PDB file of C-alpha atoms (C1' of nucleotides) in Angstrom:
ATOM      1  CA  UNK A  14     -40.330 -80.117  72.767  1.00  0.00           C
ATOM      2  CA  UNK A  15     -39.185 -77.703  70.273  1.00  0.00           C
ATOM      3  CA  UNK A  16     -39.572 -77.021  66.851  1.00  0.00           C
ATOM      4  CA  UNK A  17     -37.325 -76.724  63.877  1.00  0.00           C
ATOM      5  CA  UNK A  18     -36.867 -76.165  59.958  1.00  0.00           C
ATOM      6  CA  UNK A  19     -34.773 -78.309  57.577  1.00  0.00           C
ATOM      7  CA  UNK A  20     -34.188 -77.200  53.713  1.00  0.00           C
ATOM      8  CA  UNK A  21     -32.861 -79.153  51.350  1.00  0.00           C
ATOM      9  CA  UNK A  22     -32.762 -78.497  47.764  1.00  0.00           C
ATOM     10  CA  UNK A  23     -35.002 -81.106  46.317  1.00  0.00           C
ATOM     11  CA  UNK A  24     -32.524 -81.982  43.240  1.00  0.00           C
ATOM     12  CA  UNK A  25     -30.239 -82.792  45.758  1.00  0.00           C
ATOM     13  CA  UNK A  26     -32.185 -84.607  48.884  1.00  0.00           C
ATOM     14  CA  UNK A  27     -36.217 -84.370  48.450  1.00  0.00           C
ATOM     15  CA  UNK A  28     -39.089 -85.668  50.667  1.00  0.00           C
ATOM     16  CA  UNK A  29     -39.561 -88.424  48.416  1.00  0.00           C
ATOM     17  CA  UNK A  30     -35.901 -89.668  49.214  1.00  0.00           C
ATOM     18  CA  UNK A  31     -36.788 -89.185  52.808  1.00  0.00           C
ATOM     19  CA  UNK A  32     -39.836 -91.108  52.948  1.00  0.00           C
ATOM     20  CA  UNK A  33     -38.186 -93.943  51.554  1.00  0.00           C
ATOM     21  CA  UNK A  34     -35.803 -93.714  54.038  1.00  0.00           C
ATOM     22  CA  UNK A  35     -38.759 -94.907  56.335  1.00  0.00           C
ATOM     23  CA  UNK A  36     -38.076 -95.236  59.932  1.00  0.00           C
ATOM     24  CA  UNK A  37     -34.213 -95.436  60.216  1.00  0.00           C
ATOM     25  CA  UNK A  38     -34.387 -92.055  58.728  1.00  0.00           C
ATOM     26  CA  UNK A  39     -31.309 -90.344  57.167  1.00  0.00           C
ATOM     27  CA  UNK A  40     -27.944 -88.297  58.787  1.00  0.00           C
ATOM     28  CA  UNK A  41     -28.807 -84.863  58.047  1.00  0.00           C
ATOM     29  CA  UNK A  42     -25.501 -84.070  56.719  1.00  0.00           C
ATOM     30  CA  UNK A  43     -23.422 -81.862  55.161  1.00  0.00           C
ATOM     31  CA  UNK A  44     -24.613 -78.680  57.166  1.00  0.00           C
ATOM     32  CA  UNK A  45     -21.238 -76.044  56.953  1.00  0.00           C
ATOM     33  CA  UNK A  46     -22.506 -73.144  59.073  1.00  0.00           C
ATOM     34  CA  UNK A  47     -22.158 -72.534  62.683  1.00  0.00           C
ATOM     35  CA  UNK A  48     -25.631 -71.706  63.180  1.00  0.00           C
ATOM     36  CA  UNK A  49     -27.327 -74.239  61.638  1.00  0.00           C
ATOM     37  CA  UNK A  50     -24.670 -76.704  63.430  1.00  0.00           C
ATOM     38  CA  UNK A  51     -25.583 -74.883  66.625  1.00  0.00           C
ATOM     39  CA  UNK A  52     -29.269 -75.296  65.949  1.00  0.00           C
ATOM     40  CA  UNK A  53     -28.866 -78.991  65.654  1.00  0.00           C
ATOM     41  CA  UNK A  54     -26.917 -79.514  68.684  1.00  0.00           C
ATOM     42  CA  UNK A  55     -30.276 -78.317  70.660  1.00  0.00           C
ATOM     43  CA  UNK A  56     -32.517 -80.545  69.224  1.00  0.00           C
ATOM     44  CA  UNK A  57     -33.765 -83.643  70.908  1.00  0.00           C
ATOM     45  CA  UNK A  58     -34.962 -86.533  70.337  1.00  0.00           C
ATOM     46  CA  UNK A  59     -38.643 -86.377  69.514  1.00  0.00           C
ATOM     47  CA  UNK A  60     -38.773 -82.752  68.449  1.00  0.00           C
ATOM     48  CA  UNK A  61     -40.230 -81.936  65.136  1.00  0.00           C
ATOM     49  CA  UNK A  62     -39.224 -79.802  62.277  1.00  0.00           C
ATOM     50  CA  UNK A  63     -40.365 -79.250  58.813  1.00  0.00           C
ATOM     51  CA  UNK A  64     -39.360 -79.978  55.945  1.00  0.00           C
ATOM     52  CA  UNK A  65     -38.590 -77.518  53.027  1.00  0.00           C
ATOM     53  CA  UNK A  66     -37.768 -77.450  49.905  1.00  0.00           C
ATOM     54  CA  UNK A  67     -35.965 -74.636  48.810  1.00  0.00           C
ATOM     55  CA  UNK A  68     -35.070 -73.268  44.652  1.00  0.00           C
ATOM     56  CA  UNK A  69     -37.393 -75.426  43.381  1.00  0.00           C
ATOM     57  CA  UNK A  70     -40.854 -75.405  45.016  1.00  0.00           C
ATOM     58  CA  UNK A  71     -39.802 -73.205  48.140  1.00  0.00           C
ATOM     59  CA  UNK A  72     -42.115 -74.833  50.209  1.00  0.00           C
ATOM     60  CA  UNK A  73     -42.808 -76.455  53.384  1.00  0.00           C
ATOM     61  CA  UNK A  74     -44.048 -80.449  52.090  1.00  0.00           C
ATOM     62  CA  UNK A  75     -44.033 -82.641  55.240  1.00  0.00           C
ATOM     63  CA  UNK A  76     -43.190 -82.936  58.841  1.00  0.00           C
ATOM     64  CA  UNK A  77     -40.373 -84.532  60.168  1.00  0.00           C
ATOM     65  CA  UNK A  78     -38.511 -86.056  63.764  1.00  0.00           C
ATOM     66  CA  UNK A  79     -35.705 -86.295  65.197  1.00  0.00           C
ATOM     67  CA  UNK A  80     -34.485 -89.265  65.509  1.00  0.00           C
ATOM     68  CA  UNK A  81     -31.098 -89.390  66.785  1.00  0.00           C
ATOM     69  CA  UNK A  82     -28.896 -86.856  68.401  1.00  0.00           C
ATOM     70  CA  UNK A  83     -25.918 -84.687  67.231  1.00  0.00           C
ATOM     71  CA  UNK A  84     -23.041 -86.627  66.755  1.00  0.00           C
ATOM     72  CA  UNK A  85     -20.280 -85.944  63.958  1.00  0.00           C
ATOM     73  CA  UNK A  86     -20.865 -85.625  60.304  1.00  0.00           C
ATOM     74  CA  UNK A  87     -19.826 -88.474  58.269  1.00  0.00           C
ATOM     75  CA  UNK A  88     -18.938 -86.859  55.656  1.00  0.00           C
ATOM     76  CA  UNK A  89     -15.981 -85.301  56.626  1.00  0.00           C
ATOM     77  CA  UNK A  90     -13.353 -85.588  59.035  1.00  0.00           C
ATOM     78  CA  UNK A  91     -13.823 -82.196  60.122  1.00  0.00           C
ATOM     79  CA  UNK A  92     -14.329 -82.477  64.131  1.00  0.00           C
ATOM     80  CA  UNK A  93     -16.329 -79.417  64.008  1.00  0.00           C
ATOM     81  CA  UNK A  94     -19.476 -80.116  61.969  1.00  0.00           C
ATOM     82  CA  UNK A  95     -22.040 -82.679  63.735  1.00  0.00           C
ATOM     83  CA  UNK A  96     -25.145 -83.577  62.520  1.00  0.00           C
ATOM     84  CA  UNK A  97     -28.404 -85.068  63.608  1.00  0.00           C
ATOM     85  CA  UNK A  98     -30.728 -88.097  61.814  1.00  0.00           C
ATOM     86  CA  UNK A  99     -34.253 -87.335  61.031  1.00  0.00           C
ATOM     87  CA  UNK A 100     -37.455 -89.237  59.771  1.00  0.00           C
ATOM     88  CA  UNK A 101     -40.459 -87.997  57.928  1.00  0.00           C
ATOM     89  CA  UNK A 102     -43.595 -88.276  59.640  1.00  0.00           C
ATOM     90  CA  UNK A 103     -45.982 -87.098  57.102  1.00  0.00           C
ATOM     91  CA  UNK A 104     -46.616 -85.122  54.518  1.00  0.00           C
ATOM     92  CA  UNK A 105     -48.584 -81.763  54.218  1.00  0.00           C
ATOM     93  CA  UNK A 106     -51.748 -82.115  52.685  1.00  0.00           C
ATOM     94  CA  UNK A 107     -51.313 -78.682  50.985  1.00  0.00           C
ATOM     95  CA  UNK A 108     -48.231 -77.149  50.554  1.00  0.00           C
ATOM     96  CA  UNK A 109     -46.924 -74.335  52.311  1.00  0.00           C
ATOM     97  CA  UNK A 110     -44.878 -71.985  50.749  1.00  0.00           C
ATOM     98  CA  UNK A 111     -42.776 -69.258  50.882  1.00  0.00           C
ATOM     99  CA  UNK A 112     -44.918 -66.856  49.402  1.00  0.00           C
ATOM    100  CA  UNK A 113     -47.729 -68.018  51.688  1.00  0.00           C
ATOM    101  CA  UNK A 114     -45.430 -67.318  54.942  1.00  0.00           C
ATOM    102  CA  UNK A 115     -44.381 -63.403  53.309  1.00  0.00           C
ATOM    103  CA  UNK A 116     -47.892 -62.149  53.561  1.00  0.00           C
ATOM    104  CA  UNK A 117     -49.490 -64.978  56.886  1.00  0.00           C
ATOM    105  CA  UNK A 118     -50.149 -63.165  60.226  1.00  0.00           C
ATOM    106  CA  UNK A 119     -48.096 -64.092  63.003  1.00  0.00           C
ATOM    107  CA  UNK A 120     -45.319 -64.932  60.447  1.00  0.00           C
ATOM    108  CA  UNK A 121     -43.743 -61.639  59.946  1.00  0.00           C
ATOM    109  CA  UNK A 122     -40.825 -63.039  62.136  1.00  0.00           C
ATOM    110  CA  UNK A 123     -39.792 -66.153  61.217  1.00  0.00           C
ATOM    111  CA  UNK A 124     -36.511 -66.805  60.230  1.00  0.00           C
ATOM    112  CA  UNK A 125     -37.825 -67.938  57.125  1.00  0.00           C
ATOM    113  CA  UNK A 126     -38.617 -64.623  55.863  1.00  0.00           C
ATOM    114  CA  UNK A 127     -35.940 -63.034  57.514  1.00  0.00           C
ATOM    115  CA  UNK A 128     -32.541 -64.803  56.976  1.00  0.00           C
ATOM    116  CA  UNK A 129     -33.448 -66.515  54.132  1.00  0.00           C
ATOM    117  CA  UNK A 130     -29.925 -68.422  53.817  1.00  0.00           C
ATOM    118  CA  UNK A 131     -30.248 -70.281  57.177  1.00  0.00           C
ATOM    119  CA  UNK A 132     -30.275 -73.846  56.457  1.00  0.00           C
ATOM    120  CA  UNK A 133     -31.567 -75.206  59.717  1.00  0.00           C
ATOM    121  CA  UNK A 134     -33.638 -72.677  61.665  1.00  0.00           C
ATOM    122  CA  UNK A 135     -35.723 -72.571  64.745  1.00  0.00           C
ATOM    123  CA  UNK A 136     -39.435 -72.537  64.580  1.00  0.00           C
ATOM    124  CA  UNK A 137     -41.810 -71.086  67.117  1.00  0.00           C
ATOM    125  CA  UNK A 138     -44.933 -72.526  68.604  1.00  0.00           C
ATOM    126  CA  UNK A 139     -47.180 -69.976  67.233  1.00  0.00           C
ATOM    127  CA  UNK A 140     -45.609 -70.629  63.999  1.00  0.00           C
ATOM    128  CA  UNK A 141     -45.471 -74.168  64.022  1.00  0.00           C
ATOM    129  CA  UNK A 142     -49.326 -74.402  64.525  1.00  0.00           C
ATOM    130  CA  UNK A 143     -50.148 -72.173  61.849  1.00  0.00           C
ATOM    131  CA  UNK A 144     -48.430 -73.637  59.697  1.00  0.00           C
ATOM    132  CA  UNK A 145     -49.489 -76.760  60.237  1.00  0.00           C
ATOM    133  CA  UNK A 146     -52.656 -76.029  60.061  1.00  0.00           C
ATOM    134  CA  UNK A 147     -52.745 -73.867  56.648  1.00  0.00           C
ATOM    135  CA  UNK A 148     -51.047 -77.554  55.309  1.00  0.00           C
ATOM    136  CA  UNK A 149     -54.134 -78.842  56.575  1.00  0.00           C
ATOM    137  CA  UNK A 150     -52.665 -81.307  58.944  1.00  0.00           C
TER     138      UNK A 150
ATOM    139  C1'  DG B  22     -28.363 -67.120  35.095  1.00  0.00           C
ATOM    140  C1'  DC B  23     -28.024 -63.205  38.019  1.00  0.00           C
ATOM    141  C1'  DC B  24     -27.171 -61.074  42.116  1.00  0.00           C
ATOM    142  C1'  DA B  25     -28.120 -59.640  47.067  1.00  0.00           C
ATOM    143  C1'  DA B  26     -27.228 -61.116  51.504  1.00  0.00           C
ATOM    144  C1'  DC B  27     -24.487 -63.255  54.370  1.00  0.00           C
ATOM    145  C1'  DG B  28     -20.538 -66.142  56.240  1.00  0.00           C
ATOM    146  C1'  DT B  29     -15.741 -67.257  56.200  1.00  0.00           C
ATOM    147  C1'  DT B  30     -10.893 -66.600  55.419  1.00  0.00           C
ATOM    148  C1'  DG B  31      -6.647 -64.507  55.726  1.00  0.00           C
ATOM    149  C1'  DG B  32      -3.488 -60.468  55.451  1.00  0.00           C
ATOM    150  C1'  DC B  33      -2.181 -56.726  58.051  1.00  0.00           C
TER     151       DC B  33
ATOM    152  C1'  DG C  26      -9.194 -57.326  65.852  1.00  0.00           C
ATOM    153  C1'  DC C  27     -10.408 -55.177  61.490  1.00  0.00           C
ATOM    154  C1'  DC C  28     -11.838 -55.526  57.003  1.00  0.00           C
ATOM    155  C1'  DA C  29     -11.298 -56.693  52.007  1.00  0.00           C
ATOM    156  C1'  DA C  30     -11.771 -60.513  49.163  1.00  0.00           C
ATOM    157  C1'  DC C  31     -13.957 -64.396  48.190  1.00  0.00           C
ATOM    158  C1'  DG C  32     -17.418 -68.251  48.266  1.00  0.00           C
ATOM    159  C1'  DT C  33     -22.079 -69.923  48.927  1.00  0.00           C
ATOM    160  C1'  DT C  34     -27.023 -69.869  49.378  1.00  0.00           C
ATOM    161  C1'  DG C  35     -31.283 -69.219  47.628  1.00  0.00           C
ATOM    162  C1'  DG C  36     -34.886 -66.049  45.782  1.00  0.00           C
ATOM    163  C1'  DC C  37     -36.084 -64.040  41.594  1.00  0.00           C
TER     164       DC C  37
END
DNA sequence: GCCAACGTTGGC
DNA sequence: GCCAACGTTGGC
């Protein structure tokens, strides 16, 4: 089981679109960087990421799964970029943001903070739990 | 809206 | 294979 980070710019995709997308969940697409495609091509089904919302808000505001495995992006034809589905699980009961993860013990090196244009970024244990548990989940 | 940081592209 | 130019992301 590992752990992940997904941001989206809310005015573009936000939780609230990804709730509604219940179950089935949604392709996590349109990801154009070799990292973040990278990243995605480890994840399994099952594992867990969260789910950020970066510009406006720049916060952590739910929890999501994967829910199917990389396969390719369908929105382009470009046999490089692959993408995988994910489905909210539930929201944080506080939000966690950015600001909150500069100054948090046992945060000072998550990718987060550090390379703050990575779209889709691993998330440690350690980090995972605290953060979950500052959103009060 | 600005701009720093970073990634990508393409000429050499 | 280097690096300048350019484009994009995302915090402020």
């Amino acid at each position: 089981m590992n752990y992940w980070l997904f941001k989206s710019e809310p005015d573009a995709w936000s939780w609230d679109q990804q709730v509604a997308k219940g179950e089935e969940g949604e392709e996590w697409h349109g990801v154009r960087n070799y990292q973040a495609r990278n990243n995605m091509r480890a994840m399994k089904i099952g594992d867990l990421g969260f789910f950020y919302h970066s510009n406006i808000g720049k916060e952590v505001v739910g929890i999501v799964e994967v829910c199917r495995e990389s396969s390719p992006d369908s929105t382009t034809d470009d046999p490089r970029w692959d993408c995988v589905w994910i489905k909210a699980v539930e929201p944080m009961k506080r939000p966690f943001t950015l600001e909150d993860a500069k100054v948090m013990p046992g945060l000072e090196q998550m990718v987060l903070v550090n390379n703050t244009r990575l779209s889709v970024q691993p998330v440690t244990k350690e980090e995972w739990e605290i953060i979950r548990r500052e959103g009060g989940l």
